[in-house]
């Protein structure tokens, strides 16, 4: 089941890390990204970038090459050692072939040369969005249930049900980690990074997902967290 939609809608509940050492440029980039992403975090050097990227959960990275302490491509090289799939956009004033080849070897999603225009950024973000869902805007959770990443809807028993932002964010987290133990602490950090976590709020979201999907596919692991029993 394939549905035509704006691929950028996929980014609405994703988290992006932006790395740029010029404060004004960083602010402008973050302002642009906030139009598309659910959460945008900015840092100004390679050390901060590594600490953030390796210590927290991000869906997308956007880096300048010329940043203090560790250059952007070396940051990407270290990140690729532990995360080979995260989409990465490189922003740089460098157009030399050496930098381009290094970026290709690191499987960069897009290499944008500064100054770039709005259309170039949008095309890069569309590539990122398609990469995030592996070019499939819909995924079958079970025989009678399909999740649409673009529209944030569940189609179950021929009914289309809309998910809230929290419900879609939690479901996508589970879909990335099928049949894995997921602790309360992991979910608190992902769902409420800058807010006071609430186990009752989490239970309420899980309850609504089970109701809409008509399945107890999210299993309670008492005192630990949850296990999402699906085959995707």
Short mmCIF file of N, CA, C and O in Angstrom, two decimals, residues 41-134:
data_model
loop_
_atom_site.label_atom_id
_atom_site.label_comp_id
_atom_site.label_asym_id
_atom_site.label_seq_id
_atom_site.Cartn_x
_atom_site.Cartn_y
_atom_site.Cartn_z
N UNK A 41 18.50 21.11 17.57
CA UNK A 41 19.54 21.42 18.56
C UNK A 41 20.77 21.90 17.81
O UNK A 41 21.16 21.31 16.80
N UNK A 42 21.39 22.98 18.29
CA UNK A 42 22.57 23.52 17.63
C UNK A 42 23.79 23.54 18.54
O UNK A 42 23.67 23.84 19.74
N UNK A 43 24.96 23.21 18.00
CA UNK A 43 26.23 23.31 18.72
C UNK A 43 27.26 23.95 17.80
O UNK A 43 27.05 24.04 16.59
N UNK A 44 28.41 24.39 18.39
CA UNK A 44 29.33 25.25 17.64
C UNK A 44 30.70 24.65 17.34
O UNK A 44 31.52 25.31 16.70
N UNK A 45 30.99 23.44 17.82
CA UNK A 45 32.30 22.87 17.50
C UNK A 45 32.24 21.34 17.44
O UNK A 45 31.22 20.73 17.80
N UNK A 46 33.35 20.74 16.98
CA UNK A 46 33.38 19.30 16.77
C UNK A 46 33.27 18.48 18.04
O UNK A 46 32.67 17.40 18.04
N UNK A 47 33.84 18.97 19.13
CA UNK A 47 33.75 18.24 20.40
C UNK A 47 32.31 18.17 20.88
O UNK A 47 31.82 17.11 21.29
N UNK A 48 31.64 19.33 20.86
CA UNK A 48 30.23 19.36 21.27
C UNK A 48 29.40 18.47 20.36
O UNK A 48 28.47 17.79 20.82
N UNK A 49 29.72 18.50 19.07
CA UNK A 49 28.96 17.69 18.10
C UNK A 49 29.06 16.21 18.43
O UNK A 49 28.05 15.49 18.43
N UNK A 50 30.27 15.74 18.72
CA UNK A 50 30.45 14.32 19.06
C UNK A 50 29.75 13.97 20.35
O UNK A 50 29.09 12.92 20.45
N UNK A 51 29.88 14.83 21.37
CA UNK A 51 29.22 14.57 22.65
C UNK A 51 27.71 14.45 22.46
O UNK A 51 27.07 13.55 23.01
N UNK A 52 27.14 15.37 21.69
CA UNK A 52 25.70 15.37 21.46
C UNK A 52 25.26 14.16 20.64
O UNK A 52 24.32 13.45 20.99
N UNK A 53 25.95 13.93 19.53
CA UNK A 53 25.54 12.88 18.60
C UNK A 53 25.68 11.48 19.19
O UNK A 53 24.86 10.59 18.93
N UNK A 54 26.73 11.29 20.00
CA UNK A 54 26.96 9.96 20.58
C UNK A 54 26.25 9.77 21.91
O UNK A 54 26.03 8.64 22.34
N UNK A 55 25.89 10.87 22.56
CA UNK A 55 25.26 10.77 23.87
C UNK A 55 23.75 10.91 23.87
O UNK A 55 23.10 10.72 24.90
N UNK A 56 23.18 11.26 22.71
CA UNK A 56 21.73 11.48 22.62
C UNK A 56 21.19 10.86 21.34
O UNK A 56 21.95 10.45 20.46
N UNK A 57 19.88 10.79 21.25
CA UNK A 57 19.23 10.20 20.08
C UNK A 57 18.86 11.29 19.08
O UNK A 57 18.05 12.18 19.39
N UNK A 58 19.45 11.23 17.90
CA UNK A 58 19.11 12.16 16.82
C UNK A 58 18.71 11.37 15.58
O UNK A 58 19.21 10.27 15.34
N UNK A 59 17.81 11.96 14.79
CA UNK A 59 17.37 11.32 13.56
C UNK A 59 18.17 11.78 12.35
O UNK A 59 18.30 11.05 11.37
N UNK A 60 18.70 13.02 12.42
CA UNK A 60 19.41 13.63 11.29
C UNK A 60 20.54 14.50 11.83
O UNK A 60 20.41 15.11 12.90
N UNK A 61 21.65 14.57 11.08
CA UNK A 61 22.75 15.47 11.42
C UNK A 61 23.00 16.42 10.25
O UNK A 61 22.93 16.03 9.09
N UNK A 62 23.33 17.68 10.59
CA UNK A 62 23.72 18.67 9.58
C UNK A 62 24.96 19.38 10.11
O UNK A 62 24.93 19.98 11.18
N UNK A 63 26.08 19.28 9.37
CA UNK A 63 27.35 19.80 9.86
C UNK A 63 28.06 20.65 8.83
O UNK A 63 28.06 20.34 7.63
N UNK A 64 28.73 21.70 9.33
CA UNK A 64 29.71 22.41 8.53
C UNK A 64 31.03 21.63 8.62
O UNK A 64 31.26 20.91 9.59
N UNK A 65 31.88 21.77 7.60
CA UNK A 65 33.18 21.09 7.66
C UNK A 65 34.15 21.86 8.55
O UNK A 65 34.82 21.28 9.42
N UNK A 66 34.23 23.17 8.36
CA UNK A 66 35.23 23.99 9.06
C UNK A 66 34.71 24.42 10.42
O UNK A 66 34.19 25.53 10.59
N UNK A 67 34.83 23.53 11.41
CA UNK A 67 34.42 23.83 12.78
C UNK A 67 35.60 23.58 13.71
O UNK A 67 36.49 22.79 13.39
N UNK A 68 35.65 24.25 14.86
CA UNK A 68 36.80 24.12 15.77
C UNK A 68 36.98 22.72 16.34
O UNK A 68 36.04 21.95 16.45
N UNK A 69 38.23 22.44 16.72
CA UNK A 69 38.67 21.23 17.44
C UNK A 69 38.68 19.97 16.57
O UNK A 69 39.71 19.31 16.45
N UNK A 70 37.54 19.60 16.00
CA UNK A 70 37.47 18.43 15.12
C UNK A 70 36.66 18.83 13.90
O UNK A 70 35.53 19.30 14.05
N UNK A 71 37.22 18.67 12.69
CA UNK A 71 36.46 19.14 11.53
C UNK A 71 35.25 18.24 11.27
O UNK A 71 35.17 17.11 11.75
N UNK A 72 34.29 18.78 10.52
CA UNK A 72 33.01 18.11 10.34
C UNK A 72 33.11 16.71 9.78
O UNK A 72 32.39 15.80 10.21
N UNK A 73 33.99 16.50 8.80
CA UNK A 73 34.11 15.17 8.20
C UNK A 73 34.73 14.16 9.16
O UNK A 73 34.38 12.97 9.14
N UNK A 74 35.64 14.62 10.03
CA UNK A 74 36.19 13.72 11.04
C UNK A 74 35.13 13.37 12.09
O UNK A 74 35.09 12.25 12.61
N UNK A 75 34.26 14.34 12.39
CA UNK A 75 33.13 14.05 13.28
C UNK A 75 32.25 12.97 12.67
O UNK A 75 31.87 11.99 13.33
N UNK A 76 31.93 13.12 11.38
CA UNK A 76 31.09 12.13 10.70
C UNK A 76 31.76 10.77 10.70
O UNK A 76 31.10 9.74 10.91
N UNK A 77 33.07 10.73 10.47
CA UNK A 77 33.80 9.46 10.45
C UNK A 77 33.64 8.71 11.77
O UNK A 77 33.41 7.50 11.79
N UNK A 78 33.74 9.44 12.88
CA UNK A 78 33.59 8.81 14.20
C UNK A 78 32.14 8.36 14.43
O UNK A 78 31.89 7.30 15.00
N UNK A 79 31.18 9.16 13.98
CA UNK A 79 29.78 8.80 14.14
C UNK A 79 29.44 7.57 13.31
O UNK A 79 28.71 6.68 13.76
N UNK A 80 30.01 7.49 12.11
CA UNK A 80 29.74 6.34 11.23
C UNK A 80 30.25 5.03 11.82
O UNK A 80 29.77 3.95 11.45
N UNK A 81 31.18 5.09 12.74
CA UNK A 81 31.68 3.87 13.37
C UNK A 81 30.61 3.23 14.26
O UNK A 81 30.65 2.01 14.48
N UNK A 82 29.67 4.03 14.73
CA UNK A 82 28.62 3.49 15.62
C UNK A 82 27.22 3.61 15.02
O UNK A 82 26.29 2.97 15.49
N UNK A 83 27.07 4.45 14.00
CA UNK A 83 25.76 4.63 13.38
C UNK A 83 25.95 4.81 11.87
O UNK A 83 26.31 5.88 11.40
N UNK A 84 25.72 3.75 11.13
CA UNK A 84 25.97 3.76 9.69
C UNK A 84 24.78 4.26 8.87
O UNK A 84 24.90 4.46 7.66
N UNK A 85 23.63 4.45 9.52
CA UNK A 85 22.41 4.74 8.76
C UNK A 85 21.89 6.17 8.90
O UNK A 85 21.10 6.61 8.07
N UNK A 86 22.29 6.89 9.93
CA UNK A 86 21.70 8.21 10.16
C UNK A 86 21.98 9.13 8.97
O UNK A 86 23.12 9.25 8.51
N UNK A 87 20.96 9.78 8.41
CA UNK A 87 21.17 10.71 7.29
C UNK A 87 21.99 11.93 7.75
O UNK A 87 21.75 12.48 8.82
N UNK A 88 22.94 12.33 6.90
CA UNK A 88 23.82 13.45 7.24
C UNK A 88 23.93 14.40 6.06
O UNK A 88 24.16 13.97 4.93
N UNK A 89 23.76 15.69 6.35
CA UNK A 89 23.95 16.74 5.35
C UNK A 89 25.20 17.53 5.73
O UNK A 89 25.35 17.94 6.88
N UNK A 90 26.09 17.72 4.77
CA UNK A 90 27.28 18.53 4.98
C UNK A 90 27.06 19.91 4.36
O UNK A 90 26.64 20.03 3.21
N UNK A 91 27.35 20.95 5.14
CA UNK A 91 27.32 22.33 4.65
C UNK A 91 28.76 22.83 4.62
O UNK A 91 29.47 22.71 5.62
N UNK A 92 29.19 23.39 3.50
CA UNK A 92 30.58 23.82 3.45
C UNK A 92 30.83 24.82 2.34
O UNK A 92 30.17 24.80 1.29
N UNK A 93 31.81 25.69 2.59
CA UNK A 93 32.28 26.61 1.54
C UNK A 93 33.29 25.90 0.65
O UNK A 93 33.68 26.42 -0.39
N UNK A 94 33.73 24.70 1.05
CA UNK A 94 34.71 23.94 0.26
C UNK A 94 34.03 23.21 -0.89
O UNK A 94 33.06 22.49 -0.69
N UNK A 95 34.54 23.39 -2.08
CA UNK A 95 34.01 22.64 -3.23
C UNK A 95 35.10 21.80 -3.88
O UNK A 95 34.90 21.20 -4.93
N UNK A 96 36.29 21.73 -3.23
CA UNK A 96 37.39 20.95 -3.79
C UNK A 96 37.04 19.46 -3.82
O UNK A 96 36.32 18.95 -2.98
N UNK A 97 37.60 18.78 -4.82
CA UNK A 97 37.29 17.37 -5.03
C UNK A 97 37.67 16.52 -3.82
O UNK A 97 36.99 15.53 -3.51
N UNK A 98 38.74 16.91 -3.12
CA UNK A 98 39.18 16.14 -1.95
C UNK A 98 38.06 16.01 -0.92
O UNK A 98 37.79 14.93 -0.40
N UNK A 99 37.41 17.14 -0.63
CA UNK A 99 36.33 17.12 0.35
C UNK A 99 35.13 16.33 -0.16
O UNK A 99 34.48 15.60 0.60
N UNK A 100 34.84 16.48 -1.44
CA UNK A 100 33.70 15.77 -2.02
C UNK A 100 33.90 14.26 -1.94
O UNK A 100 32.98 13.51 -1.60
N UNK A 101 35.12 13.79 -2.26
CA UNK A 101 35.39 12.36 -2.21
C UNK A 101 35.32 11.82 -0.79
O UNK A 101 34.81 10.72 -0.54
N UNK A 102 35.83 12.60 0.17
CA UNK A 102 35.75 12.17 1.57
C UNK A 102 34.29 12.04 2.00
O UNK A 102 33.92 11.10 2.71
N UNK A 103 33.46 12.98 1.55
CA UNK A 103 32.04 12.94 1.89
C UNK A 103 31.37 11.72 1.28
O UNK A 103 30.55 11.05 1.92
N UNK A 104 31.70 11.41 0.03
CA UNK A 104 31.13 10.23 -0.65
C UNK A 104 31.49 8.96 0.11
O UNK A 104 30.64 8.08 0.33
N UNK A 105 32.74 8.85 0.52
CA UNK A 105 33.19 7.65 1.25
C UNK A 105 32.45 7.47 2.56
O UNK A 105 32.27 6.34 3.04
N UNK A 106 32.01 8.58 3.16
CA UNK A 106 31.31 8.52 4.44
C UNK A 106 29.80 8.39 4.28
O UNK A 106 29.06 8.47 5.25
N UNK A 107 29.35 8.20 3.03
CA UNK A 107 27.93 7.99 2.72
C UNK A 107 27.07 9.16 3.21
O UNK A 107 26.06 8.98 3.90
N UNK A 108 27.50 10.37 2.83
CA UNK A 108 26.74 11.57 3.14
C UNK A 108 25.49 11.61 2.27
O UNK A 108 25.53 11.28 1.09
N UNK A 109 24.37 12.02 2.86
CA UNK A 109 23.13 12.12 2.10
C UNK A 109 23.19 13.25 1.08
O UNK A 109 22.81 13.09 -0.08
N UNK A 110 23.67 14.42 1.52
CA UNK A 110 23.80 15.58 0.62
C UNK A 110 24.99 16.44 1.03
O UNK A 110 25.28 16.58 2.22
N UNK A 111 25.65 17.03 0.04
CA UNK A 111 26.77 17.96 0.26
C UNK A 111 26.33 19.30 -0.32
O UNK A 111 26.21 19.43 -1.54
N UNK A 112 26.06 20.28 0.54
CA UNK A 112 25.60 21.59 0.09
C UNK A 112 26.74 22.60 0.19
O UNK A 112 27.30 22.80 1.27
N UNK A 113 27.08 23.21 -0.92
CA UNK A 113 28.12 24.24 -0.93
C UNK A 113 27.51 25.60 -0.57
O UNK A 113 26.48 25.98 -1.12
N UNK A 114 28.16 26.30 0.34
CA UNK A 114 27.72 27.64 0.71
C UNK A 114 28.15 28.64 -0.36
O UNK A 114 29.25 28.51 -0.91
N UNK A 115 27.35 29.66 -0.63
CA UNK A 115 25.98 29.83 -0.11
C UNK A 115 25.01 28.96 -0.90
O UNK A 115 25.15 28.78 -2.10
N UNK A 116 24.05 28.38 -0.21
CA UNK A 116 23.05 27.54 -0.87
C UNK A 116 21.71 28.26 -0.81
O UNK A 116 21.48 29.12 0.04
N UNK A 117 20.82 27.92 -1.73
CA UNK A 117 19.52 28.58 -1.75
C UNK A 117 18.45 27.69 -1.10
O UNK A 117 18.71 26.54 -0.74
N UNK A 118 17.27 28.24 -0.96
CA UNK A 118 16.17 27.54 -0.30
C UNK A 118 15.82 26.23 -1.01
O UNK A 118 15.59 25.20 -0.37
N UNK A 119 15.81 26.25 -2.35
CA UNK A 119 15.46 25.05 -3.10
C UNK A 119 16.46 23.93 -2.88
O UNK A 119 16.09 22.75 -2.79
N UNK A 120 17.75 24.28 -2.78
CA UNK A 120 18.78 23.27 -2.54
C UNK A 120 18.59 22.63 -1.17
O UNK A 120 18.74 21.41 -1.01
N UNK A 121 18.26 23.45 -0.17
CA UNK A 121 18.04 22.92 1.17
C UNK A 121 16.82 22.00 1.18
O UNK A 121 16.87 20.90 1.77
N UNK A 122 15.75 22.41 0.53
CA UNK A 122 14.53 21.59 0.51
C UNK A 122 14.79 20.25 -0.18
O UNK A 122 14.35 19.19 0.29
N UNK A 123 15.54 20.27 -1.28
CA UNK A 123 15.86 19.01 -1.97
C UNK A 123 16.69 18.10 -1.07
O UNK A 123 16.50 16.88 -1.06
N UNK A 124 17.62 18.70 -0.33
CA UNK A 124 18.43 17.91 0.60
C UNK A 124 17.56 17.28 1.69
O UNK A 124 17.73 16.11 2.04
N UNK A 125 16.62 18.06 2.21
CA UNK A 125 15.74 17.55 3.26
C UNK A 125 14.79 16.48 2.72
O UNK A 125 14.44 15.53 3.44
N UNK A 126 14.38 16.60 1.47
CA UNK A 126 13.55 15.56 0.86
C UNK A 126 14.33 14.25 0.76
O UNK A 126 13.79 13.17 1.01
N UNK A 127 15.62 14.34 0.39
CA UNK A 127 16.46 13.15 0.33
C UNK A 127 16.58 12.51 1.71
O UNK A 127 16.53 11.28 1.86
N UNK A 128 16.75 13.36 2.72
CA UNK A 128 16.83 12.87 4.10
C UNK A 128 15.55 12.15 4.50
O UNK A 128 15.57 11.06 5.08
N UNK A 129 14.41 12.77 4.19
CA UNK A 129 13.12 12.19 4.56
C UNK A 129 12.92 10.82 3.92
O UNK A 129 12.48 9.87 4.58
N UNK A 130 13.24 10.71 2.65
CA UNK A 130 13.08 9.43 1.96
C UNK A 130 14.04 8.38 2.51
O UNK A 130 13.70 7.21 2.62
N UNK A 131 15.22 8.82 2.89
CA UNK A 131 16.20 7.89 3.46
C UNK A 131 15.73 7.38 4.83
O UNK A 131 15.95 6.22 5.18
N UNK A 132 15.07 8.25 5.58
CA UNK A 132 14.61 7.85 6.91
C UNK A 132 13.60 6.71 6.86
O UNK A 132 13.55 5.88 7.76
N UNK A 133 12.79 6.69 5.84
CA UNK A 133 11.79 5.61 5.73
C UNK A 133 12.15 4.63 4.63
O UNK A 133 11.31 3.85 4.18
N UNK A 134 13.41 4.67 4.19
CA UNK A 134 13.91 3.74 3.18
C UNK A 134 13.03 3.74 1.94
O UNK A 134 12.70 2.71 1.36
#
